Coordinates of C-alpha atoms and ligand atoms in Angstrom, one line a residue:
Chain A
M1 CA 16.6 -5.7 -297.8
K2 CA 18.7 -8.4 -296.2
Y3 CA 18.3 -9.9 -292.7
S4 CA 19.8 -12.7 -290.8
Y5 CA 17.0 -15.1 -289.8
Y6 CA 16.5 -17.0 -286.6
P7 CA 13.4 -19.2 -287.0
G8 CA 13.5 -20.8 -283.5
C9 CA 12.4 -24.4 -282.7
T10 CA 8.7 -24.0 -283.1
L11 CA 8.8 -22.7 -286.7
H12 CA 10.0 -26.2 -287.6
S13 CA 7.3 -27.9 -285.6
T14 CA 4.1 -26.6 -283.8
A15 CA 4.2 -23.4 -285.9
I16 CA 5.3 -24.8 -289.2
E17 CA 2.6 -22.7 -291.0
Y18 CA 4.2 -19.6 -289.5
G19 CA 7.5 -20.6 -290.9
W20 CA 6.1 -21.3 -294.3
S21 CA 4.1 -18.1 -294.5
T22 CA 7.0 -16.0 -293.1
E23 CA 9.3 -17.3 -295.8
A24 CA 6.7 -16.8 -298.6
V25 CA 5.8 -13.3 -297.6
C26 CA 9.3 -12.1 -297.2
E27 CA 10.2 -13.5 -300.6
A28 CA 7.3 -11.7 -302.2
L29 CA 8.3 -8.4 -300.5
G30 CA 11.9 -8.6 -301.5
I31 CA 13.1 -9.3 -297.9
D32 CA 16.1 -11.6 -298.1
L33 CA 16.2 -13.9 -295.0
V34 CA 19.6 -15.6 -294.5
E35 CA 19.1 -18.4 -291.9
I36 CA 21.8 -18.4 -289.2
E37 CA 23.9 -21.4 -289.8
D38 CA 23.5 -24.2 -287.2
W39 CA 21.5 -22.0 -284.8
N40 CA 20.6 -23.4 -281.3
C41 CA 17.5 -22.9 -279.1
C42 CA 17.5 -19.7 -277.1
G43 CA 16.6 -21.6 -273.9
A44 CA 13.3 -19.7 -273.5
S45 CA 11.8 -19.3 -270.1
S46 CA 13.2 -22.6 -268.8
A47 CA 16.8 -21.3 -269.0
H48 CA 16.1 -18.0 -267.4
S49 CA 14.1 -19.7 -264.7
L50 CA 16.8 -22.1 -263.7
D51 CA 20.1 -20.9 -264.9
P52 CA 21.1 -17.3 -265.5
H53 CA 24.4 -18.2 -267.2
L54 CA 22.8 -20.6 -269.7
A55 CA 20.0 -18.1 -270.3
L56 CA 22.4 -15.6 -271.7
A57 CA 25.1 -17.9 -273.1
L58 CA 22.7 -19.9 -275.3
P59 CA 21.3 -17.0 -277.3
T60 CA 24.8 -15.4 -277.3
R61 CA 26.0 -18.3 -279.4
D62 CA 23.3 -17.4 -282.0
L63 CA 24.2 -13.7 -281.9
M64 CA 27.8 -14.6 -282.5
R65 CA 26.9 -16.8 -285.5
A66 CA 24.6 -14.2 -286.9
Q67 CA 27.5 -11.8 -287.3
A68 CA 28.6 -13.8 -290.4
V69 CA 25.5 -12.5 -292.2
G70 CA 26.1 -8.9 -291.1
A71 CA 22.5 -7.7 -290.9
D72 CA 19.9 -7.3 -288.3
I73 CA 18.5 -10.6 -287.0
V74 CA 14.9 -11.1 -287.5
M75 CA 12.9 -13.6 -285.4
P76 CA 9.2 -14.5 -285.6
C77 CA 8.9 -15.9 -282.0
A78 CA 8.3 -13.4 -279.2
A79 CA 10.0 -15.7 -276.7
C80 CA 13.1 -16.0 -278.8
Y81 CA 13.1 -12.3 -279.3
G82 CA 12.9 -11.7 -275.6
R83 CA 15.9 -13.9 -274.9
M84 CA 18.0 -12.5 -277.8
A85 CA 17.3 -9.0 -276.8
A86 CA 18.3 -9.7 -273.2
A87 CA 21.5 -11.4 -274.4
D88 CA 22.4 -8.6 -276.8
H89 CA 21.7 -6.0 -274.1
K90 CA 24.0 -7.8 -271.7
M91 CA 26.8 -7.9 -274.3
R92 CA 26.5 -4.2 -274.9
S93 CA 26.2 -3.1 -271.2
D94 CA 28.6 -5.4 -269.3
S95 CA 32.1 -5.5 -270.7
A96 CA 33.4 -8.2 -268.3
W97 CA 30.6 -10.5 -269.5
R98 CA 31.3 -9.6 -273.1
K99 CA 35.0 -10.5 -272.7
E100 CA 34.0 -13.8 -271.1
M101 CA 31.7 -14.7 -274.0
E102 CA 34.2 -13.5 -276.6
A103 CA 36.7 -16.0 -275.1
E104 CA 34.0 -18.7 -274.9
F105 CA 33.1 -18.4 -278.5
Q106 CA 36.5 -17.3 -279.8
T107 CA 34.7 -14.5 -281.7
E108 CA 34.7 -10.7 -281.2
Y109 CA 31.2 -9.2 -280.7
I110 CA 30.8 -6.2 -283.0
G111 CA 27.2 -5.6 -282.1
A112 CA 26.4 -4.2 -285.5
A113 CA 23.4 -6.5 -285.9
R114 CA 20.4 -6.0 -283.6
P115 CA 17.8 -8.6 -282.7
R116 CA 14.4 -7.5 -284.2
T117 CA 11.0 -9.1 -284.2
L118 CA 9.4 -9.9 -287.5
V119 CA 6.5 -7.5 -287.1
D120 CA 8.9 -4.6 -286.4
V121 CA 10.6 -5.3 -289.7
L122 CA 7.4 -5.8 -291.7
G123 CA 5.7 -2.7 -290.1
N124 CA 8.6 -0.3 -289.6
D125 CA 11.2 -1.1 -292.3
L126 CA 8.6 -1.4 -295.0
S127 CA 6.2 1.6 -295.5
P128 CA 2.5 0.9 -295.4
E129 CA 2.3 2.5 -298.8
A130 CA 4.8 0.1 -300.3
L131 CA 2.9 -2.8 -298.8
A132 CA -0.5 -1.5 -300.0
A133 CA 0.9 -1.2 -303.5
K134 CA 1.6 -5.0 -303.5
V135 CA -1.9 -6.0 -302.4
K136 CA -3.8 -8.0 -304.9
R137 CA -6.8 -9.2 -302.8
P138 CA -7.6 -6.6 -300.2
L139 CA -9.0 -8.0 -297.0
N140 CA -12.1 -5.9 -297.3
G141 CA -14.7 -6.4 -294.5
L142 CA -12.4 -8.5 -292.4
R143 CA -12.7 -7.4 -288.7
T144 CA -9.4 -8.2 -286.9
V145 CA -8.1 -7.8 -283.4
S146 CA -4.3 -7.6 -283.1
Y147 CA -2.7 -9.6 -280.3
Y148 CA 0.8 -8.8 -279.1
G149 CA 0.9 -10.6 -275.8
C150 CA 4.0 -9.7 -273.8
L151 CA 7.5 -10.3 -275.0
L152 CA 7.0 -8.9 -278.5
I153 CA 6.8 -5.4 -277.1
R154 CA 8.0 -5.7 -273.6
P155 CA 10.0 -4.8 -271.6
P156 CA 10.6 -1.4 -273.3
D157 CA 14.2 -1.3 -271.9
L158 CA 15.0 -4.2 -274.2
T159 CA 12.8 -3.6 -277.3
N160 CA 14.2 -0.2 -278.3
R161 CA 10.5 0.8 -278.3
W162 CA 9.8 -0.3 -281.8
D163 CA 6.2 0.0 -280.7
D164 CA 4.4 1.3 -277.6
P165 CA 4.5 -1.3 -274.9
E166 CA 1.0 -0.5 -273.7
H167 CA -0.8 0.7 -276.8
P168 CA 1.0 -0.9 -279.8
V169 CA -0.2 0.1 -283.3
V170 CA 2.2 -1.5 -285.8
M171 CA 0.1 -4.6 -286.5
D172 CA -3.0 -2.5 -287.1
R173 CA -1.1 -0.3 -289.5
I174 CA 0.0 -3.4 -291.5
L175 CA -3.6 -4.8 -291.4
K176 CA -5.0 -1.5 -292.6
A177 CA -2.5 -1.5 -295.5
L178 CA -3.9 -4.9 -296.4
G179 CA -7.4 -3.5 -296.5
A180 CA -8.6 -5.1 -293.3
E181 CA -10.6 -3.4 -290.5
P182 CA -8.7 -3.6 -287.3
V183 CA -11.0 -3.0 -284.3
Q184 CA -10.2 -1.9 -280.8
W185 CA -10.2 -4.4 -277.9
A186 CA -8.9 -4.7 -274.4
H187 CA -6.6 -7.6 -274.6
A188 CA -3.9 -6.7 -277.1
V189 CA -1.1 -6.8 -274.5
E190 CA -2.5 -9.3 -272.0
C191 CA -0.2 -12.3 -271.5
C192 CA -1.6 -15.7 -272.4
G193 CA 0.6 -17.6 -270.0
A194 CA 2.2 -19.9 -272.6
S195 CA 5.1 -21.1 -270.5
L196 CA 2.6 -22.8 -268.1
A197 CA 0.7 -24.5 -271.1
L198 CA 1.8 -28.0 -270.2
D199 CA 2.3 -27.9 -266.4
R200 CA -0.6 -25.6 -265.3
A201 CA -3.0 -26.0 -268.2
D202 CA -5.8 -24.8 -265.9
V203 CA -4.2 -21.3 -265.6
V204 CA -3.5 -21.0 -269.3
T205 CA -7.1 -22.0 -270.0
V206 CA -8.3 -19.1 -267.9
L207 CA -5.9 -16.6 -269.4
S208 CA -6.3 -17.6 -273.0
G209 CA -10.0 -18.0 -272.7
R210 CA -10.4 -14.4 -271.5
I211 CA -8.5 -13.2 -274.5
V212 CA -10.5 -15.3 -277.0
Q213 CA -13.7 -14.2 -275.4
G214 CA -12.5 -10.6 -275.7
A215 CA -12.2 -11.1 -279.5
N216 CA -15.8 -12.3 -279.6
D217 CA -16.9 -9.3 -277.5
A218 CA -15.3 -7.1 -280.1
E219 CA -17.1 -9.1 -282.8
A220 CA -13.9 -9.8 -284.6
D221 CA -13.6 -12.4 -287.4
C222 CA -10.2 -13.5 -286.2
I223 CA -7.4 -12.8 -283.8
V224 CA -4.1 -11.8 -285.5
C225 CA -0.9 -12.7 -283.8
A226 CA 2.9 -12.8 -284.4
C227 CA 4.2 -15.4 -282.0
P228 CA 4.0 -19.2 -282.3
L229 CA 3.5 -19.7 -278.6
C230 CA 0.6 -17.2 -278.4
Q231 CA -1.0 -18.8 -281.5
A232 CA -0.7 -22.3 -280.1
N233 CA -2.3 -21.3 -276.8
L234 CA -5.1 -19.2 -278.2
D235 CA -5.9 -21.7 -280.9
S236 CA -6.0 -24.7 -278.6
R237 CA -7.8 -23.3 -275.5
Q238 CA -11.2 -22.6 -276.9
K239 CA -13.3 -25.3 -275.2
G240 CA -16.6 -23.8 -274.2
I241 CA -16.2 -20.6 -276.2
S242 CA -18.7 -19.9 -278.9
P243 CA -18.3 -19.1 -281.6
K244 CA -14.7 -20.4 -282.0
V245 CA -12.3 -17.8 -283.2
P246 CA -9.6 -18.5 -285.8
V247 CA -6.2 -17.3 -284.7
L248 CA -4.1 -16.3 -287.7
Y249 CA -0.5 -15.3 -288.1
I250 CA -0.1 -11.8 -289.5
T251 CA 2.0 -13.4 -292.3
E252 CA -0.9 -15.7 -293.3
L253 CA -3.2 -12.7 -293.8
M254 CA -0.4 -11.0 -295.8
G255 CA -0.2 -14.2 -297.8
I256 CA -3.9 -13.9 -298.7
A257 CA -3.7 -10.2 -299.5
L258 CA -0.6 -10.7 -301.7
D259 CA -2.3 -13.7 -303.2
L260 CA 0.6 -16.1 -302.6
P261 CA 0.4 -19.8 -303.6
G262 CA 0.2 -22.7 -301.2
R263 CA -2.0 -21.1 -298.6
S264 CA -4.4 -23.9 -298.0
K265 CA -1.5 -25.9 -296.7
W266 CA -1.0 -23.3 -294.0
F267 CA -4.6 -23.1 -292.9
A268 CA -4.9 -26.9 -292.7
K269 CA -2.5 -26.8 -289.7
H270 CA -4.8 -24.8 -287.5
L271 CA -6.9 -26.4 -284.7
V272 CA -9.7 -23.9 -285.2
D273 CA -10.0 -24.1 -289.0
P274 CA -10.0 -20.5 -290.4
R275 CA -11.2 -21.6 -293.9
P276 CA -15.0 -21.5 -293.3
M277 CA -14.6 -17.9 -292.0
L278 CA -12.3 -16.9 -294.9
R279 CA -14.8 -18.5 -297.4
R280 CA -17.6 -16.5 -295.9
K281 CA -15.5 -13.3 -296.5
G282 CA -14.6 -14.4 -300.0
L283 CA -10.9 -14.6 -299.0
E284 CA -10.0 -18.3 -299.0
Chain B
M1 CA 11.4 2.2 -247.2
T2 CA 10.1 4.7 -244.7
T3 CA 6.8 5.6 -246.2
G4 CA 3.8 5.3 -243.9
A5 CA 2.3 2.4 -245.9
T6 CA 5.5 0.4 -245.7
A7 CA 6.0 1.1 -241.9
S8 CA 2.5 0.0 -241.1
L9 CA 2.7 -3.0 -243.3
S10 CA 6.0 -4.2 -241.8
S11 CA 4.6 -3.7 -238.3
A12 CA 1.5 -5.6 -239.3
V13 CA 3.7 -8.5 -240.5
R14 CA 5.7 -8.4 -237.3
T15 CA 2.6 -8.4 -235.1
S16 CA 1.0 -11.3 -237.0
A17 CA 4.3 -13.2 -236.7
A18 CA 4.4 -12.5 -233.0
S19 CA 0.8 -13.5 -232.4
T20 CA 1.2 -16.8 -234.1
A21 CA 4.2 -17.6 -231.9
G22 CA 4.1 -21.3 -232.7
N23 CA 4.9 -20.9 -236.4
A24 CA 6.7 -17.6 -236.2
Q25 CA 9.0 -17.2 -239.2
R26 CA 12.6 -16.7 -238.8
V27 CA 13.8 -13.3 -240.0
D28 CA 17.0 -13.5 -242.0
P29 CA 18.7 -10.1 -242.3
S30 CA 21.0 -11.3 -245.0
F31 CA 18.1 -12.4 -247.3
L32 CA 17.4 -9.0 -248.8
P33 CA 21.0 -8.1 -249.8
T34 CA 21.6 -11.7 -251.1
V35 CA 18.5 -11.6 -253.3
E36 CA 19.3 -8.1 -254.5
A37 CA 22.8 -9.3 -255.6
L38 CA 21.5 -12.4 -257.3
S39 CA 18.7 -10.7 -259.2
H40 CA 20.5 -7.4 -259.9
E41 CA 17.3 -5.7 -258.8
N42 CA 17.1 -2.9 -256.2
I43 CA 14.3 -4.4 -254.1
R44 CA 14.4 -1.9 -251.3
R45 CA 13.1 0.8 -253.7
C46 CA 9.8 -1.0 -253.8
Y47 CA 7.2 1.2 -252.0
Y48 CA 4.4 -1.4 -252.4
C49 CA 2.2 0.5 -254.9
L50 CA 0.9 -2.9 -256.1
K51 CA 1.0 -1.9 -259.8
C52 CA 3.0 -5.1 -260.6
T53 CA 0.5 -7.3 -258.8
A54 CA -2.4 -5.6 -260.6
G55 CA -1.0 -6.4 -264.0
C56 CA 0.5 -9.8 -263.3
P57 CA -1.4 -12.4 -265.4
T58 CA -0.8 -15.3 -262.9
A59 CA -1.1 -13.3 -259.6
Y60 CA -4.6 -14.8 -259.1
A61 CA -3.0 -18.3 -259.0
M62 CA -0.1 -17.3 -256.6
D63 CA -0.2 -17.5 -252.9
Y64 CA 1.6 -14.1 -252.7
G65 CA 1.4 -11.6 -255.6
P66 CA 4.7 -10.2 -256.9
A67 CA 4.6 -7.0 -254.7
H68 CA 3.9 -9.2 -251.7
V69 CA 6.9 -11.4 -252.5
L70 CA 9.1 -8.3 -252.7
K71 CA 7.8 -7.1 -249.3
L72 CA 8.5 -10.5 -247.7
V73 CA 12.1 -10.3 -249.1
Q74 CA 12.5 -6.8 -247.6
L75 CA 11.3 -8.3 -244.3
G76 CA 13.8 -11.2 -244.4
Q77 CA 11.0 -13.9 -244.6
K78 CA 13.2 -16.4 -246.4
D79 CA 11.4 -19.6 -245.6
K80 CA 8.0 -18.2 -246.6
V81 CA 9.3 -16.9 -249.9
L82 CA 11.3 -19.9 -250.9
Q83 CA 8.5 -22.3 -250.1
S84 CA 5.9 -20.1 -252.0
K85 CA 4.0 -21.1 -255.1
A86 CA 4.4 -17.6 -256.4
I87 CA 8.0 -18.0 -257.5
W88 CA 7.1 -20.9 -259.7
M89 CA 4.0 -19.4 -261.1
C90 CA 5.7 -16.4 -262.6
V91 CA 5.8 -16.7 -266.4
G92 CA 8.4 -14.1 -267.0
C93 CA 6.1 -11.8 -269.1
E94 CA 7.9 -8.6 -267.9
T95 CA 4.6 -6.8 -267.4
C96 CA 5.7 -5.9 -263.9
W97 CA 9.0 -4.4 -265.1
T98 CA 7.3 -2.5 -267.8
R99 CA 4.9 -0.8 -265.3
C100 CA 6.9 -0.4 -262.1
P101 CA 7.5 3.2 -261.2
N102 CA 10.8 2.3 -259.7
G103 CA 12.1 0.2 -262.5
I104 CA 12.0 -3.1 -260.6
A105 CA 11.7 -6.3 -262.5
A106 CA 9.8 -8.5 -260.1
G107 CA 10.1 -11.4 -262.6
H108 CA 13.9 -11.3 -262.4
V109 CA 13.6 -11.5 -258.6
M110 CA 11.2 -14.5 -259.0
D111 CA 13.9 -16.3 -261.1
A112 CA 16.6 -15.6 -258.6
L113 CA 14.4 -17.0 -255.9
K114 CA 13.7 -20.2 -257.8
Q115 CA 17.4 -20.8 -258.2
M116 CA 18.1 -20.0 -254.6
A117 CA 15.3 -22.4 -253.5
L118 CA 16.8 -25.2 -255.5
R119 CA 20.3 -24.6 -254.4
E120 CA 19.3 -24.6 -250.7
G121 CA 17.1 -27.7 -251.0
Y122 CA 13.6 -26.2 -250.6
A123 CA 11.0 -28.5 -252.2
P124 CA 9.4 -26.6 -255.0
A125 CA 5.7 -25.7 -254.3
E126 CA 4.9 -26.3 -258.0
R127 CA 6.9 -29.4 -258.7
R128 CA 5.6 -29.9 -262.3
V129 CA 6.8 -26.5 -263.3
L130 CA 10.3 -27.5 -262.3
V131 CA 10.1 -30.9 -264.0
L132 CA 9.0 -29.2 -267.3
H133 CA 11.8 -26.6 -267.2
R134 CA 14.3 -29.4 -266.6
Q135 CA 13.0 -31.5 -269.5
F136 CA 13.1 -28.5 -271.7
L137 CA 16.7 -27.9 -270.9
T138 CA 17.5 -31.6 -271.3
S139 CA 16.2 -31.4 -274.8
I140 CA 18.6 -28.6 -275.6
R141 CA 21.5 -30.4 -273.9
L142 CA 20.8 -33.5 -276.1
F143 CA 20.0 -31.8 -279.4
G144 CA 20.7 -28.1 -279.2
R145 CA 17.1 -27.5 -280.1
V146 CA 13.8 -28.5 -278.5
H147 CA 12.3 -31.8 -279.6
E148 CA 8.7 -31.6 -278.4
L149 CA 7.8 -35.3 -278.6
S150 CA 10.6 -36.7 -276.4
M151 CA 10.4 -33.6 -274.1
L152 CA 6.7 -34.2 -273.6
A153 CA 7.1 -37.9 -273.1
L154 CA 9.7 -37.4 -270.4
Y155 CA 7.7 -34.6 -268.8
K156 CA 4.7 -36.9 -268.6
L157 CA 6.6 -39.7 -267.1
L158 CA 8.6 -37.7 -264.5
S159 CA 5.7 -35.4 -263.5
G160 CA 3.1 -38.1 -263.1
D161 CA 0.8 -35.8 -264.9
L162 CA -0.1 -38.5 -267.5
F163 CA -3.4 -37.5 -268.9
T164 CA -3.8 -33.7 -269.0
D165 CA -4.2 -32.6 -272.6
L166 CA -3.4 -35.9 -274.3
D167 CA -6.3 -35.3 -276.7
L168 CA -4.8 -31.9 -277.6
G169 CA -1.4 -33.5 -278.1
A170 CA -3.0 -36.0 -280.4
R171 CA -4.7 -33.3 -282.5
M172 CA -1.4 -31.4 -282.9
F173 CA 0.3 -34.7 -283.9
L174 CA -2.3 -35.5 -286.4
R175 CA -1.9 -32.1 -288.0
G176 CA 1.8 -32.9 -288.5
K177 CA 2.9 -30.3 -285.9
I178 CA 4.9 -32.5 -283.7
P179 CA 7.9 -34.0 -285.6
I180 CA 8.9 -37.5 -284.7
L181 CA 12.6 -37.1 -285.2
P182 CA 14.7 -34.4 -283.4
E183 CA 16.8 -31.8 -285.2
R184 CA 20.3 -32.2 -283.8
I185 CA 22.7 -29.3 -284.4
K186 CA 26.3 -29.7 -285.5
G187 CA 27.8 -27.6 -282.7
M188 CA 26.8 -29.9 -279.9
S189 CA 30.2 -29.9 -278.2
K190 CA 29.9 -26.2 -277.5
I191 CA 26.4 -26.6 -276.2
Q192 CA 27.6 -29.4 -273.9
Q193 CA 30.4 -27.2 -272.6
L194 CA 28.0 -24.5 -271.8
F195 CA 25.9 -26.9 -269.8
A196 CA 28.9 -28.3 -268.0
K197 CA 29.6 -24.9 -266.6
R198 CA 26.4 -24.8 -264.7
P199 CA 26.7 -24.1 -261.0
R200 CA 25.9 -27.0 -258.6
G201 CA 22.2 -27.4 -257.8
Q202 CA 21.0 -26.3 -261.2
E203 CA 21.7 -29.4 -263.2
Ligands
SF4_301 S1 11.7 -19.7 -277.6 FE1 10.7 -21.4 -278.4 S2 11.1 -21.2 -280.5 FE2 12.3 -19.8 -279.5 S3 14.2 -21.0 -279.7 FE3 13.3 -21.3 -277.8 S4 12.0 -23.0 -277.9 FE4 12.7 -22.5 -279.7
SF4_302 S1 3.0 -16.6 -274.2 FE1 2.5 -14.9 -273.0 S2 4.6 -14.4 -272.4 FE2 4.8 -15.6 -274.1 S3 4.8 -14.3 -275.8 FE3 2.8 -15.0 -275.8 S4 1.8 -13.5 -274.5 FE4 4.0 -13.2 -274.1
SF4_303 S1 5.2 -1.9 -259.2 FE1 7.3 -1.6 -258.4 S2 7.1 -0.3 -256.6 FE2 5.1 -0.9 -257.1 S3 4.8 -2.7 -255.8 FE3 5.5 -3.5 -257.7 S4 7.7 -3.6 -257.5 FE4 7.0 -2.3 -255.9
SF4_304 S1 7.1 -11.4 -264.9 FE1 6.2 -12.8 -263.4 S2 5.7 -11.5 -261.7 FE2 6.0 -10.1 -263.4 S3 4.0 -9.8 -264.2 FE3 4.9 -11.5 -265.4 S4 4.2 -13.3 -264.3 FE4 3.9 -11.6 -262.9

């Protein structure tokens, strides 16, 4: 299976362990990721807040460049995904805009490749049986809560409904195939407020704190997420919460279950160190 | 627009505007159509069911929740809306759009209102939010990608918010999560052209 790959800025910096684990897991599963050549930042919430033209033109440059690969574009960041999906939708639905962008980038937009989020690919293009067949170290006894946040599965007008926007199940399905015990909780689709992380830390502390507390209420061993911004927020805003809850990327748990090398390097990047919990569960 | 709830609400707003004669708000009849055109959202379809506000993660920190903002737009309360904190506190999570029975994306309206406030010279009620957005875009204009370290340094200097989360930044830095050098893409001339096309007031 071949995909074009858009890592986004954070997979080279604050979420480097997500980048490493994504690449390792995809390689082990026979998923060929071809990075878009010379990709640029999607503009995230800053572009759509201040400038509607840039907000669409920036990701459109990436969509155009991805066409060289000729396969769906997979991205691990929910915020990137939201912007790419919005830009792709605009290109498909507004022909005047499409012509303007085709002239801007001197490229025709075929629209054969769709922006997809990494969990969609891992959970929907790959069957749970095929995944389970590759598991070497089942995550037995690991109680997990799946955290989607917002833009991974919202708005349904842009996501093609790869999962239900209010009651998503794909991450739990993957975790079950790995042998883990996903448990129900109330915060799977609550937003953590990441875009205010720096300028209104007080708000983000409230929102993220509630989510982490929810994981404790569900007696989960860890929160599982699939977005670098969600992870950074939940991992860093745990002051006053006891016990602290490790926040793992779904690819990291897949890495354990598939017994991939180099894992300790990933876990060393976390603020709430997941290794003591993994050791307790015999999963380090 | 003509449901009982809406009618009584609009009369309530009018009465309260009239009873506080001193700071009565100017009603701008062109406000609603202008905001609808800028946001591409059909705001008059809102019947104030409040579902958006109920699910909005930051409504508790807003002066008016998203439904209230839409109502004020319907009523032509331009100054109130463009001076509000609400428009800057929206994080664009699309929860409101996902849940609105009328398919209205209140978050897109919030974005259009931010842009209008800047164009028309209204001081942002949450200045730091604007400073951060601008530094984020500056990073893209300079490198094509975001460089956290320089973006954070500029944000800290320009916002005056020097000390919040310095310890957190240090912990991330020590774990090697904040690269010192930026990644600069090759296609910078195109990125700069895209930035050069921005309308006045947004640079
Ligand atoms: S959303 Fe985040 S990761 Fe994605 S490209 Fe933009 S800054 Fe980079
Ligand atoms: S930060 Fe909030 S808005 Fe962004 S992806 Fe995570 S949950 Fe969604
Ligand atoms: S959910 Fe829709 S109709 Fe209901 S108040 Fe919000 S915008 Fe209006
Ligand atoms: S998009 Fe904005 S207004 Fe809508 S729910 Fe999210 S934060 Fe609230």
